Short mmCIF file of C-alpha atoms and ligand atoms in Angstrom, two decimals:
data_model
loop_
_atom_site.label_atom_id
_atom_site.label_comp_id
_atom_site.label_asym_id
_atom_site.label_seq_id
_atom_site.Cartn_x
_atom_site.Cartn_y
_atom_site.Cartn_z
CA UNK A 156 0.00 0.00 0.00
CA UNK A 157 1.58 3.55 -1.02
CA UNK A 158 -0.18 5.86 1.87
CA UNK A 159 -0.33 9.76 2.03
CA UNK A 160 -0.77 11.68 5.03
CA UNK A 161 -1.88 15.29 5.49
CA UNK A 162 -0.21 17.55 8.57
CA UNK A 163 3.02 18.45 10.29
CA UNK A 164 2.26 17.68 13.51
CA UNK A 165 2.91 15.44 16.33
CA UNK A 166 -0.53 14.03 15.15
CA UNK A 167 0.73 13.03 11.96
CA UNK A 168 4.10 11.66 12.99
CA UNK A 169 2.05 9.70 15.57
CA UNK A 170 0.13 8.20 12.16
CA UNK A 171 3.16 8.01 10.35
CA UNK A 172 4.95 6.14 13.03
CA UNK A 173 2.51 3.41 13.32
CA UNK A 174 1.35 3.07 9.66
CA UNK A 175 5.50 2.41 9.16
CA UNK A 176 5.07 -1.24 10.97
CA UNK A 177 2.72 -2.28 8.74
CA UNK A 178 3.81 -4.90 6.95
CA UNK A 179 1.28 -3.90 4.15
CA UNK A 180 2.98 -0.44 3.95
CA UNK A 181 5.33 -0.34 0.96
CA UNK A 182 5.74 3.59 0.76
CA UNK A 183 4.57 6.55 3.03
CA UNK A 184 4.80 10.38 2.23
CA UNK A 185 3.69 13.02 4.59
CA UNK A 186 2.79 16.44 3.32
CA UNK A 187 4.50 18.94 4.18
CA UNK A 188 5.75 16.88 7.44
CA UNK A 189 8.44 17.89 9.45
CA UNK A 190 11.73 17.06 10.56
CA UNK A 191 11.32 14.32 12.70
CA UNK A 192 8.58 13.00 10.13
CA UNK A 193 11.47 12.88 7.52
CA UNK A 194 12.93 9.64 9.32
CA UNK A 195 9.86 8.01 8.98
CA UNK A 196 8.39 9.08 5.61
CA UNK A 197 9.37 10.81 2.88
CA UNK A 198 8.34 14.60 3.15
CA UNK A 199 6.80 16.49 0.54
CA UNK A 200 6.52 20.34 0.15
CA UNK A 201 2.73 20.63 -0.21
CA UNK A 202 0.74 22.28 2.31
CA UNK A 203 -2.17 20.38 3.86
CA UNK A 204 -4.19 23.27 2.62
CA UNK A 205 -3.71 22.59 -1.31
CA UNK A 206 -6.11 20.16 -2.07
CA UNK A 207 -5.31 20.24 -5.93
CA UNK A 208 -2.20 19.84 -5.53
CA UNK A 209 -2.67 16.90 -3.19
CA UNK A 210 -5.01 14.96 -5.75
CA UNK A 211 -2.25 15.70 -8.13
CA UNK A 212 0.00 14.32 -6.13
CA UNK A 213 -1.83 11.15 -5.25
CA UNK A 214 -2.91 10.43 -8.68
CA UNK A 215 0.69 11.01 -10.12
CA UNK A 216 2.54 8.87 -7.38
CA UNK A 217 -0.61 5.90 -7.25
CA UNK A 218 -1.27 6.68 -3.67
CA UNK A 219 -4.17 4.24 -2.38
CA UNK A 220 -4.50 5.69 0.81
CA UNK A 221 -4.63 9.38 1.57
CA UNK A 222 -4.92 10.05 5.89
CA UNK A 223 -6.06 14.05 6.28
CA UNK A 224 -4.52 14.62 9.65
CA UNK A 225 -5.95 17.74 10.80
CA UNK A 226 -9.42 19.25 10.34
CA UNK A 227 -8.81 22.24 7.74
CA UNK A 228 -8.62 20.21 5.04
CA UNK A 229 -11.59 17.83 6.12
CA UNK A 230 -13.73 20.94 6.51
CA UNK A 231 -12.11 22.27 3.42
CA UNK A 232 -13.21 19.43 1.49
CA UNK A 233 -10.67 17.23 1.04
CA UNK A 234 -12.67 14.08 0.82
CA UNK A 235 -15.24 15.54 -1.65
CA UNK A 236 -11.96 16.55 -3.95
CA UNK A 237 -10.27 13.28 -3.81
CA UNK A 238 -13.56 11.25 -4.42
CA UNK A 239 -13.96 13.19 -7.64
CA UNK A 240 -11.04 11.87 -9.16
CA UNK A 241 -11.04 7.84 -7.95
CA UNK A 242 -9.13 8.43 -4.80
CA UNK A 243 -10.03 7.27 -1.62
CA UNK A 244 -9.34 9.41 1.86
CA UNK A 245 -9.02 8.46 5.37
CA UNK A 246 -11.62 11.36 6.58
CA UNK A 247 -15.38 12.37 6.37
CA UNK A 248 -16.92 14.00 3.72
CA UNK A 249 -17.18 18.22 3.91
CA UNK A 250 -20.68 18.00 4.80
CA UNK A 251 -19.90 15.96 7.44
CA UNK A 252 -17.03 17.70 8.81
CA UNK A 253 -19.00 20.43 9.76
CA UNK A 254 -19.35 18.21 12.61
CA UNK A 255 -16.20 20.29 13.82
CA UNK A 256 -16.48 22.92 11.32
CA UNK A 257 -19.39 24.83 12.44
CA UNK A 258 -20.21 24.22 16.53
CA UNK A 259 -23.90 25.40 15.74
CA UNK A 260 -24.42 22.65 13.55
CA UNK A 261 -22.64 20.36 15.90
CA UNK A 262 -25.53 21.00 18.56
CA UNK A 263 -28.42 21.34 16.23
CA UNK A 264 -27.12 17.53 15.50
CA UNK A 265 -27.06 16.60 19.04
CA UNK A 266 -30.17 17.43 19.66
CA UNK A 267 -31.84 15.56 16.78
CA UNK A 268 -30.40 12.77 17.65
CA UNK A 269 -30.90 12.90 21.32
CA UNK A 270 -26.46 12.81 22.15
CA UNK A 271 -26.03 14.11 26.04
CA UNK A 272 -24.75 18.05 25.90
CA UNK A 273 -24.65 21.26 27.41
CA UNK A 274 -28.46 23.70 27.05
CA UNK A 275 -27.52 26.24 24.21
CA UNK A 276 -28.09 28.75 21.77
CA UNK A 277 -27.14 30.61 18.88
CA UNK A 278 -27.12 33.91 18.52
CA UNK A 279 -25.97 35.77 15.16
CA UNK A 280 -25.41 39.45 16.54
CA UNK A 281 -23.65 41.06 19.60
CA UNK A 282 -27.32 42.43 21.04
CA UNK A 283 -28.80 39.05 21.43
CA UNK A 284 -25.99 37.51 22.74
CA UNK A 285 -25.88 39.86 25.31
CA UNK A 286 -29.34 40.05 26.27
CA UNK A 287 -29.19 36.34 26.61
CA UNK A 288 -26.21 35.97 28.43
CA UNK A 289 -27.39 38.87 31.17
CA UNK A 290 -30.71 36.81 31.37
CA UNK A 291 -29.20 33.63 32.12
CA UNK A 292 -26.66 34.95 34.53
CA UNK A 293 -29.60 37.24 36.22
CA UNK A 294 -31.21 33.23 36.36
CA UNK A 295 -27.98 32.41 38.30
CA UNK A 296 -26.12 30.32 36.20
CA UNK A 297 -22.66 29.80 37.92
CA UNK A 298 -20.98 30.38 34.84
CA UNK A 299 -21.18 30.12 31.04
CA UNK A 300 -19.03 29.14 28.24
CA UNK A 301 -18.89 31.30 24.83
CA UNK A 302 -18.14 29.91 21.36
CA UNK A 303 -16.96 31.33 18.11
CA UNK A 304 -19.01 29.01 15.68
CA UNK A 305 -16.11 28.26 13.06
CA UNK A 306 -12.65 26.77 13.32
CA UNK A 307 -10.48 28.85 15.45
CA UNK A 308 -7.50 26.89 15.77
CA UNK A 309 -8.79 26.22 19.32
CA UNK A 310 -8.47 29.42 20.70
CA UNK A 311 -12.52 30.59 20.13
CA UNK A 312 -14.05 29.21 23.53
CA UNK A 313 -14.01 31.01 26.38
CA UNK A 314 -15.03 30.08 29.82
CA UNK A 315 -16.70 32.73 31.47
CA UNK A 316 -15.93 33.63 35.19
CA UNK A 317 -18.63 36.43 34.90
CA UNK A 318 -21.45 38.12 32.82
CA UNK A 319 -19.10 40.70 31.84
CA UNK A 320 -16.41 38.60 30.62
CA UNK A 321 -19.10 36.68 28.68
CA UNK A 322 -20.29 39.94 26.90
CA UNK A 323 -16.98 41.25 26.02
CA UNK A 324 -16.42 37.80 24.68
CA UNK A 325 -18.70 37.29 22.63
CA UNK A 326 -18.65 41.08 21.19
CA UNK A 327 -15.34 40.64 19.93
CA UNK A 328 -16.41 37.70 18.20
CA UNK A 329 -18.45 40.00 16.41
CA UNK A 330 -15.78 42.17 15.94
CA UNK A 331 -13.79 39.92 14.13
CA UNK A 332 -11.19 38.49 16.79
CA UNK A 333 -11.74 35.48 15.07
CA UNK A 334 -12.63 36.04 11.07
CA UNK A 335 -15.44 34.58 10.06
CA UNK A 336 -15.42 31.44 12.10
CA UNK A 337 -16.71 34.64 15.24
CA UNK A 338 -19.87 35.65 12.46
CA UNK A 339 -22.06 33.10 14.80
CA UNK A 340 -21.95 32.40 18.65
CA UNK A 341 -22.83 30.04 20.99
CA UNK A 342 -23.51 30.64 24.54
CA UNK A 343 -23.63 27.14 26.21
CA UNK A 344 -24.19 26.04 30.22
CA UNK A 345 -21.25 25.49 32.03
CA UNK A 346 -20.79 21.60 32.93
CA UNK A 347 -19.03 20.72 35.51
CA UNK A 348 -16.80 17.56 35.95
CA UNK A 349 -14.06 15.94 34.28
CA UNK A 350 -12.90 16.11 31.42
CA UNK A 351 -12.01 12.92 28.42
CA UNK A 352 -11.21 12.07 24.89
CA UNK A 353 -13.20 9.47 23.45
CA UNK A 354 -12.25 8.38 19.78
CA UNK A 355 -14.23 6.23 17.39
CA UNK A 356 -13.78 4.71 13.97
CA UNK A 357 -16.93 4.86 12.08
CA UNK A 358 -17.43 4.10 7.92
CA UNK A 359 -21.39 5.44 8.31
CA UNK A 360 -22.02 1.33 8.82
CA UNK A 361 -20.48 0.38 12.16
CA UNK A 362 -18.89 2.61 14.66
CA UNK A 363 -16.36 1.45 17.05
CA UNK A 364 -14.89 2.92 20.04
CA UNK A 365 -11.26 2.84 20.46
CA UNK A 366 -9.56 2.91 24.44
CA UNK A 367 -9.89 6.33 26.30
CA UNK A 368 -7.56 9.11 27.32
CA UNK A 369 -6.65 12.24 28.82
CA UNK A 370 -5.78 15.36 27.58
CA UNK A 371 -4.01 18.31 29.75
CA UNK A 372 -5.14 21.30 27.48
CA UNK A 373 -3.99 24.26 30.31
CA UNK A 374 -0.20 25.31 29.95
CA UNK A 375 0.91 25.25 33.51
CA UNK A 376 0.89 23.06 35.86
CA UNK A 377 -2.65 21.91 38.08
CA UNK A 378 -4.37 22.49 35.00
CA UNK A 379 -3.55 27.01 35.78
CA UNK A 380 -3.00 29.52 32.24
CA UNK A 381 -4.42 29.54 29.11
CA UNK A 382 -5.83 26.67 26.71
CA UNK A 383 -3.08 25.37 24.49
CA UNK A 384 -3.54 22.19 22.02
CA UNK A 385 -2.50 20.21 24.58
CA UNK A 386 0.45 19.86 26.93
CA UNK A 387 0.39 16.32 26.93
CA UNK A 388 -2.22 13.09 27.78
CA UNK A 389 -2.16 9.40 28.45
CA UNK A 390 -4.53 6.53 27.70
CA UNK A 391 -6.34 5.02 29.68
CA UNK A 392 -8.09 7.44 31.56
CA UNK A 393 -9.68 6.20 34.49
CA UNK A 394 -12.24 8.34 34.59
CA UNK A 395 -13.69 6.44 31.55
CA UNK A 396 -15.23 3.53 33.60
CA UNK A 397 -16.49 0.36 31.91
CA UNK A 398 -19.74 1.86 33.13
CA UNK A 399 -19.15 4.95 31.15
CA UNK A 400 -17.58 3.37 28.15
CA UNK A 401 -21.63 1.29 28.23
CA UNK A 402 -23.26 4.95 28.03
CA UNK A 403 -21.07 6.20 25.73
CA UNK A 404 -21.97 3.50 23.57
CA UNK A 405 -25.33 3.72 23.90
CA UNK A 406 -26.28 7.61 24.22
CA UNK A 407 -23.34 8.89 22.43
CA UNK A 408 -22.12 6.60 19.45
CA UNK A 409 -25.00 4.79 18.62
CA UNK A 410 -27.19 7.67 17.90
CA UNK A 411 -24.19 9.70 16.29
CA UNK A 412 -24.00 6.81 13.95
CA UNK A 413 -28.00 6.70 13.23
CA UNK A 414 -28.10 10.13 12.76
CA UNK A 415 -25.17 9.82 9.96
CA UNK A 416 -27.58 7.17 8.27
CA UNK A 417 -30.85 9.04 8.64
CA UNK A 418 -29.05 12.36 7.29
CA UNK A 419 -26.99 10.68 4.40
CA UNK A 420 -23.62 12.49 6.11
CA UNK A 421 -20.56 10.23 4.47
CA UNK A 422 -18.42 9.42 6.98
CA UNK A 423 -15.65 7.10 6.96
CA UNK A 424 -13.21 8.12 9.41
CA UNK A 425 -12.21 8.94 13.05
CA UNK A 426 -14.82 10.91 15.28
CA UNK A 427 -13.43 11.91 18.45
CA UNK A 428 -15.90 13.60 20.66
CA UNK A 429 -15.04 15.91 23.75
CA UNK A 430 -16.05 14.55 26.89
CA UNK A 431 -17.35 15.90 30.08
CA UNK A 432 -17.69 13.27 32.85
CA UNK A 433 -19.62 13.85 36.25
CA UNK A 434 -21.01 10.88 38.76
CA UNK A 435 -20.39 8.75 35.71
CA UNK A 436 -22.34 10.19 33.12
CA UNK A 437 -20.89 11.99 29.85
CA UNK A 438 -22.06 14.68 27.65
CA UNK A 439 -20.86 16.02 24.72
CA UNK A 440 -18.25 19.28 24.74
CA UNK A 441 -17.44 18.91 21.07
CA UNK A 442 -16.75 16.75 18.31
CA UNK A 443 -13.70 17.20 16.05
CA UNK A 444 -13.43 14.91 12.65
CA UNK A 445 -9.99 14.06 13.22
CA UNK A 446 -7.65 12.32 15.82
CA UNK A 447 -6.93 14.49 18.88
CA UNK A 448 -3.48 15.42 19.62
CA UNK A 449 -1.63 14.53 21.88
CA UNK A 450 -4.01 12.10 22.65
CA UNK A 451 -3.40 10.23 19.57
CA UNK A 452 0.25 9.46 20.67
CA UNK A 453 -0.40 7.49 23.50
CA UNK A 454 -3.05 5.74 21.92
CA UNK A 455 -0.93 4.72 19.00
CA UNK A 456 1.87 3.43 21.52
CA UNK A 457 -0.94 1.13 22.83
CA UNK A 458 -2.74 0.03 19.55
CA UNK A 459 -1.00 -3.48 18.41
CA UNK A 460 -3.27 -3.84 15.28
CA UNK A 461 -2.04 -3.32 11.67
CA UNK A 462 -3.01 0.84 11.31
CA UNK A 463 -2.61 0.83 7.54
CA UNK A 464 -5.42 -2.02 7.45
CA UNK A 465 -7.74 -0.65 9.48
CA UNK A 466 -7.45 2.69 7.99
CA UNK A 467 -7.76 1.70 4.37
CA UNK A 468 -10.75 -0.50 5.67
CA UNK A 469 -13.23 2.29 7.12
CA UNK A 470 -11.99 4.40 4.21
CA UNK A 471 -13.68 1.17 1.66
CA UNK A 472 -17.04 1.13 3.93
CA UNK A 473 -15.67 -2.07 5.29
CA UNK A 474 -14.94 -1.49 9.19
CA UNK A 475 -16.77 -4.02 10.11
CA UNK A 476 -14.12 -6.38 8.68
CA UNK A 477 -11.02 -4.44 11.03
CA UNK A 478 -9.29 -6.20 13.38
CA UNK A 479 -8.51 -3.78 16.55
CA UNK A 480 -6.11 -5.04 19.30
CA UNK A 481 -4.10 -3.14 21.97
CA UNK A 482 -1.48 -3.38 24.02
CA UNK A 483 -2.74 -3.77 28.13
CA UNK A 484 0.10 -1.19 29.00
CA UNK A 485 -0.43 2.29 29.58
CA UNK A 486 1.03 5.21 27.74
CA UNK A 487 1.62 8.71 28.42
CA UNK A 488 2.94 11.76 26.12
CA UNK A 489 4.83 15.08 27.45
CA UNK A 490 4.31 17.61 25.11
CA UNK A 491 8.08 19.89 25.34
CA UNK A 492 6.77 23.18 23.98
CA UNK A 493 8.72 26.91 22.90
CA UNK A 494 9.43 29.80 25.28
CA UNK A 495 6.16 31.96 24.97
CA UNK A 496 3.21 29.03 23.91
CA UNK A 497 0.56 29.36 23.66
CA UNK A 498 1.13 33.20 23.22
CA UNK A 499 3.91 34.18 20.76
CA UNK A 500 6.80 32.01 20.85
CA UNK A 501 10.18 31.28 20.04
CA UNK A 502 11.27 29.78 17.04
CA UNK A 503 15.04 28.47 15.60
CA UNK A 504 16.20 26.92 19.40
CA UNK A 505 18.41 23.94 18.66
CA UNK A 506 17.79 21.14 20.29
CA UNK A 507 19.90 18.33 21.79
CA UNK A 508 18.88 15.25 23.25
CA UNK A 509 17.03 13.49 21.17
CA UNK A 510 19.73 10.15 20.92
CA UNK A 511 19.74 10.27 24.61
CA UNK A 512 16.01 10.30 25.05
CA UNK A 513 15.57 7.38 22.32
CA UNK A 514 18.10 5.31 24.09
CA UNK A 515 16.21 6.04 27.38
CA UNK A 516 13.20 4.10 26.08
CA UNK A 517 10.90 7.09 24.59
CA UNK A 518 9.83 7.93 21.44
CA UNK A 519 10.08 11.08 20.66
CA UNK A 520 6.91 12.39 18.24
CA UNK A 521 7.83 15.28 16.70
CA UNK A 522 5.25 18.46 16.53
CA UNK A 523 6.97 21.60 15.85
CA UNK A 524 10.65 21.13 13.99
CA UNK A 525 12.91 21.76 11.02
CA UNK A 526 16.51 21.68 9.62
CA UNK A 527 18.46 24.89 9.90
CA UNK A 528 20.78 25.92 7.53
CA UNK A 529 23.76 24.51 9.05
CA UNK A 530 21.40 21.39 8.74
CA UNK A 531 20.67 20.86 12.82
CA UNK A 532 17.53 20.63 14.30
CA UNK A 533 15.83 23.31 15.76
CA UNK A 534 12.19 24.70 17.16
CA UNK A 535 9.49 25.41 14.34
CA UNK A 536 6.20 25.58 16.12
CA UNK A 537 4.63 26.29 19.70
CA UNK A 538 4.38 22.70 20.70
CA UNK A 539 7.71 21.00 19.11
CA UNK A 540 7.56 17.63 20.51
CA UNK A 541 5.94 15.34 21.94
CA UNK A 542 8.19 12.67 24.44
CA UNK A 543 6.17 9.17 24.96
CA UNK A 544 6.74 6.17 27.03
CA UNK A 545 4.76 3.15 28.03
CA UNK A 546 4.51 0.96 31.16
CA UNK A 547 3.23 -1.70 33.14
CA UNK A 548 1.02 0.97 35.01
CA UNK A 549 0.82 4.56 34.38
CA UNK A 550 2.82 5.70 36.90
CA UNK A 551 5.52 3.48 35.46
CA UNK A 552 5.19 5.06 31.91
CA UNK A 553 5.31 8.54 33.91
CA UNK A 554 8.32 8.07 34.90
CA UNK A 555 10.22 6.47 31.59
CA UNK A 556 8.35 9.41 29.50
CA UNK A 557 9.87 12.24 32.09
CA UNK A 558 13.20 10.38 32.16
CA UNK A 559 13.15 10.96 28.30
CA UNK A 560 12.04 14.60 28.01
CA UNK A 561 14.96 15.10 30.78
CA UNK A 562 17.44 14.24 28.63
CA UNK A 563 16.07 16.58 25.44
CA UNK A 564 17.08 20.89 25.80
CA UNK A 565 16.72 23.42 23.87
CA UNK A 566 16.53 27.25 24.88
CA UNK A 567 13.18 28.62 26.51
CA UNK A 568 11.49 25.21 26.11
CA UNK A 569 9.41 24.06 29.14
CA UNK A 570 6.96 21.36 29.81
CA UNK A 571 4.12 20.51 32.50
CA UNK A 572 5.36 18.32 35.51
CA UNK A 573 2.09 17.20 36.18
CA UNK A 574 0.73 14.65 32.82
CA UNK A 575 -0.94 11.82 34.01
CA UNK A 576 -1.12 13.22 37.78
CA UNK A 577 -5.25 13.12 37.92
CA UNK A 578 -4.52 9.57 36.99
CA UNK A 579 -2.21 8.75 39.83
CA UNK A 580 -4.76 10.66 42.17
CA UNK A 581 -7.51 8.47 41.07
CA UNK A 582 -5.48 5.38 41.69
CA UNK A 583 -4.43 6.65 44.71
CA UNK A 584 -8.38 7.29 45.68
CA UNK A 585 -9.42 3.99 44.65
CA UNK A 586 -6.60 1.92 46.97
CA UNK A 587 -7.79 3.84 50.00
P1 AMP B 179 -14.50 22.90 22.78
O1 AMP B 179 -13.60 23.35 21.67
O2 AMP B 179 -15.92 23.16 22.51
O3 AMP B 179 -14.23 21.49 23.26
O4 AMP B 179 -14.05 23.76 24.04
C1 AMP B 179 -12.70 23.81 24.46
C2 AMP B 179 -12.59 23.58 25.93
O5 AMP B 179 -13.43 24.49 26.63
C3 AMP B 179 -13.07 22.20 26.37
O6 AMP B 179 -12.08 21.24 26.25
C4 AMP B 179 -13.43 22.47 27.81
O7 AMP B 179 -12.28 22.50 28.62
C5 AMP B 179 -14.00 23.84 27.76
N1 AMP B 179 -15.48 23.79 27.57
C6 AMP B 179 -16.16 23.82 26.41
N2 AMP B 179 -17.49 23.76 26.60
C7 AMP B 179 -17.67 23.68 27.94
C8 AMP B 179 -18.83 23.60 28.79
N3 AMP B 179 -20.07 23.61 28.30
N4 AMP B 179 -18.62 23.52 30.12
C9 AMP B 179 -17.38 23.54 30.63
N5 AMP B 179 -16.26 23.63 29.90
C10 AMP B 179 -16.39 23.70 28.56
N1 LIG B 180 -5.95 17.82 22.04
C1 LIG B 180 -7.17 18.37 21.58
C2 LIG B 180 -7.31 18.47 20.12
O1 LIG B 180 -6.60 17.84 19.36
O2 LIG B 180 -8.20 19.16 19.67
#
């Protein structure tokens, strides 16, 4: 199989790194990758945002797989493009990408279905947010969450401590903070509880649920600062029970995949849906049409399957004839991110380490990096790597993964201490 995949990120290298043991894998190019992808694939200079280009490419080189990594292309089209000209992608159609592409949709889907989510609305100008917003506060909601409509590269939610801050939020929306993707708002209720990752494989036919995990998407330590991408996660999360993984099933997947039948939405790819947890019962924060990252590292430590197989297979409509296995260990992934993330950051930092930290038992995914000049390799993005270990428990594959980003430097980089810790605590909790 000659396979293609879309992105530069730690996502993609993730993909890259597993699709590379399958024995059914005779070549694998990544466009545009990154440095660290170059070991693993052969890099090629076209941006994930060409889809032309990348149909070009695919037809030209007899690529039989294509894997869109990250969601601009998906809600870009991607799939729609390819299938035009014979070639088959890893990814849902645009119409069903909106899924992630448009969080007003998202909900409106929800609730025809019946999926578990926060109350809502939708509001299309700055006066009737606002009026809303003071109403339900005046109601006494403890809090509220705010929601550019369109991609924002993660940065459009904001959780509201106060009416004000609400307001303001959702004014500069309005006002264009975020392009168009701010033209429509949600205002949502504030849940409360923990927070997980759920991913599924579905090909519109069959849906199935692959294991949990954890994301840590504040930048400092005890979960304190801004949202990033992600600082770093591990799989499992305990917070996903067996109990909960029986709801999920039932309340979140199962209708998701009826109401993809019922409204004719192709879909033959990965769903991951955004998880909040409380006395055991999950509702929907979000979908997104593509694997998470970092969660997606540790999960591909622990899958055992053949990737490029079960890929190819929900891509043909046949998922129901994958074979899924994983590894009981758990696995964790530090994200080591530039001087400045998520605000501006650093770029150009060389960094040393990464021998050591291979020999020390971790593989290093790599997020944010390129060749210099003088051909070494530096920092090229806000997160630049991402440092994963496995283990008999997860405390075990805390420790190997920290004893590998300890041995990787480069200037103003930093990472959280704390990845995995709510799992530990839980643990902990549970043997008292
Ligand atoms: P989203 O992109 O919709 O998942 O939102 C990004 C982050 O904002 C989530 O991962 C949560 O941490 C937080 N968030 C979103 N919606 C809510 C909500 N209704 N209640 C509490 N937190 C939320
Ligand atoms: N880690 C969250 C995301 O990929 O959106």
């Amino acid at each position: 199989m000659r396979i293609l995949v879309v992105g530069s990120g730690g996502r993609e290298h993730a993909l890259v790194w597993k699709l590379k043991q399958s024995p059914l894998v005779e070549k694998i190019y990544c466009a545009p990758g990154n440095a660290g992808i170059a070991a693993d694939a052969e890099c090629v200079p076209i941006g994930a945002g060409k889809l032309e280009e990348l149909a070009d490419f695919a037809a030209s080189h007899a690529i039989d797989l294509t894997v869109a990594g990250p969601e601009a292309p998906l809600c870009a089209g991607i799939t729609d493009v390819f299938a035009a000209r014979g070639l088959a992608v890893f990814g849902p159609s645009r119409a069903a990408a909106q899924l992630e592409g448009s969080k007003d949709f998202a909900k409106r889907f929800m609730i025809r279905h019946g999926i578990p989510t926060a109350r809502s609305a939708t509001f299309d100008s700055a006066d009737a947010a606002r009026s809303y917003i003071e109403a339900e506060f005046a109601a006494g909601a403890p809090g509220i969450v705010v929601k550019a409509d369109g991609l924002a590269a993660g940065k459009g939610v904001l959780v509201a401590a106060d009416c004000a801050e609400a307001v303001q939020f959702a004014a500069d929306c309005f006002a264009g903070s975020f392009g168009s993707a701010g033209a429509r708002v949600v205002v949502e209720e504030l849940l409360t509880g923990e927070e997980a990752s759920i991913f599924a494989l579905t090909d519109g036919k069959s849906i199935v649920r692959l294991v949990s995990s954890q994301d840590h998407k504040r930048v400092f330590d005890g979960d304190r600062g801004p949202n990033t991408g992600g600082m770093g996660a591990y799989s499992p999360a305990p917070v996903v029970t067996p109990e909960v993984e029986q709801l999920i099933d039932r309340d979140i997947l199962q209708p998701f995949l009826r109401g993809l039948r019922e409204e004719k939405l192709d879909y033959r790819g990965l769903l991951f849906v955004g998880l909040m947890i409380e006395n055991n019962e999950p509702k929907v924060l979000e979908f997104n049409v593509r694997f998470g990252d970092p969660e997606v590292q540790p999960i591909m430590r622990r899958f055992s399957g053949d990737l490029a197989d079960v890929l190819a297979k929900t891509a043909a409509g046949r998922l129901a004839e994958a074979e899924l296995s994983w590894s009981p260990e758990a696995a964790v992934s530090v994200v080591l991110a530039s001087g400045g993330y998520p605000g501006a950051y650093q770029r150009g930092k060389v960094i040393s380490g990464l021998d050591a930290a291979a020999a020390a038992g971790a593989v290093v995914f790599h997020a944010g990096t390129a060749f210099d000049s003088a051909g070494r390799m530096v920092s090229d993005g806000g997160r630049v790597l991402g440092v994963s270990a496995t283990g008999a428990t997860v405390a075990e594959a805390i420790a190997r993964a920290y004893a590998g980003v300890d041995c990787i430097a480069f200037d103003g980089g930093f990472c959280r201490r704390d990845i995995g810790a709510r799992a530990l605590a839980r643990k902990k909790g549970a043997e008292r």
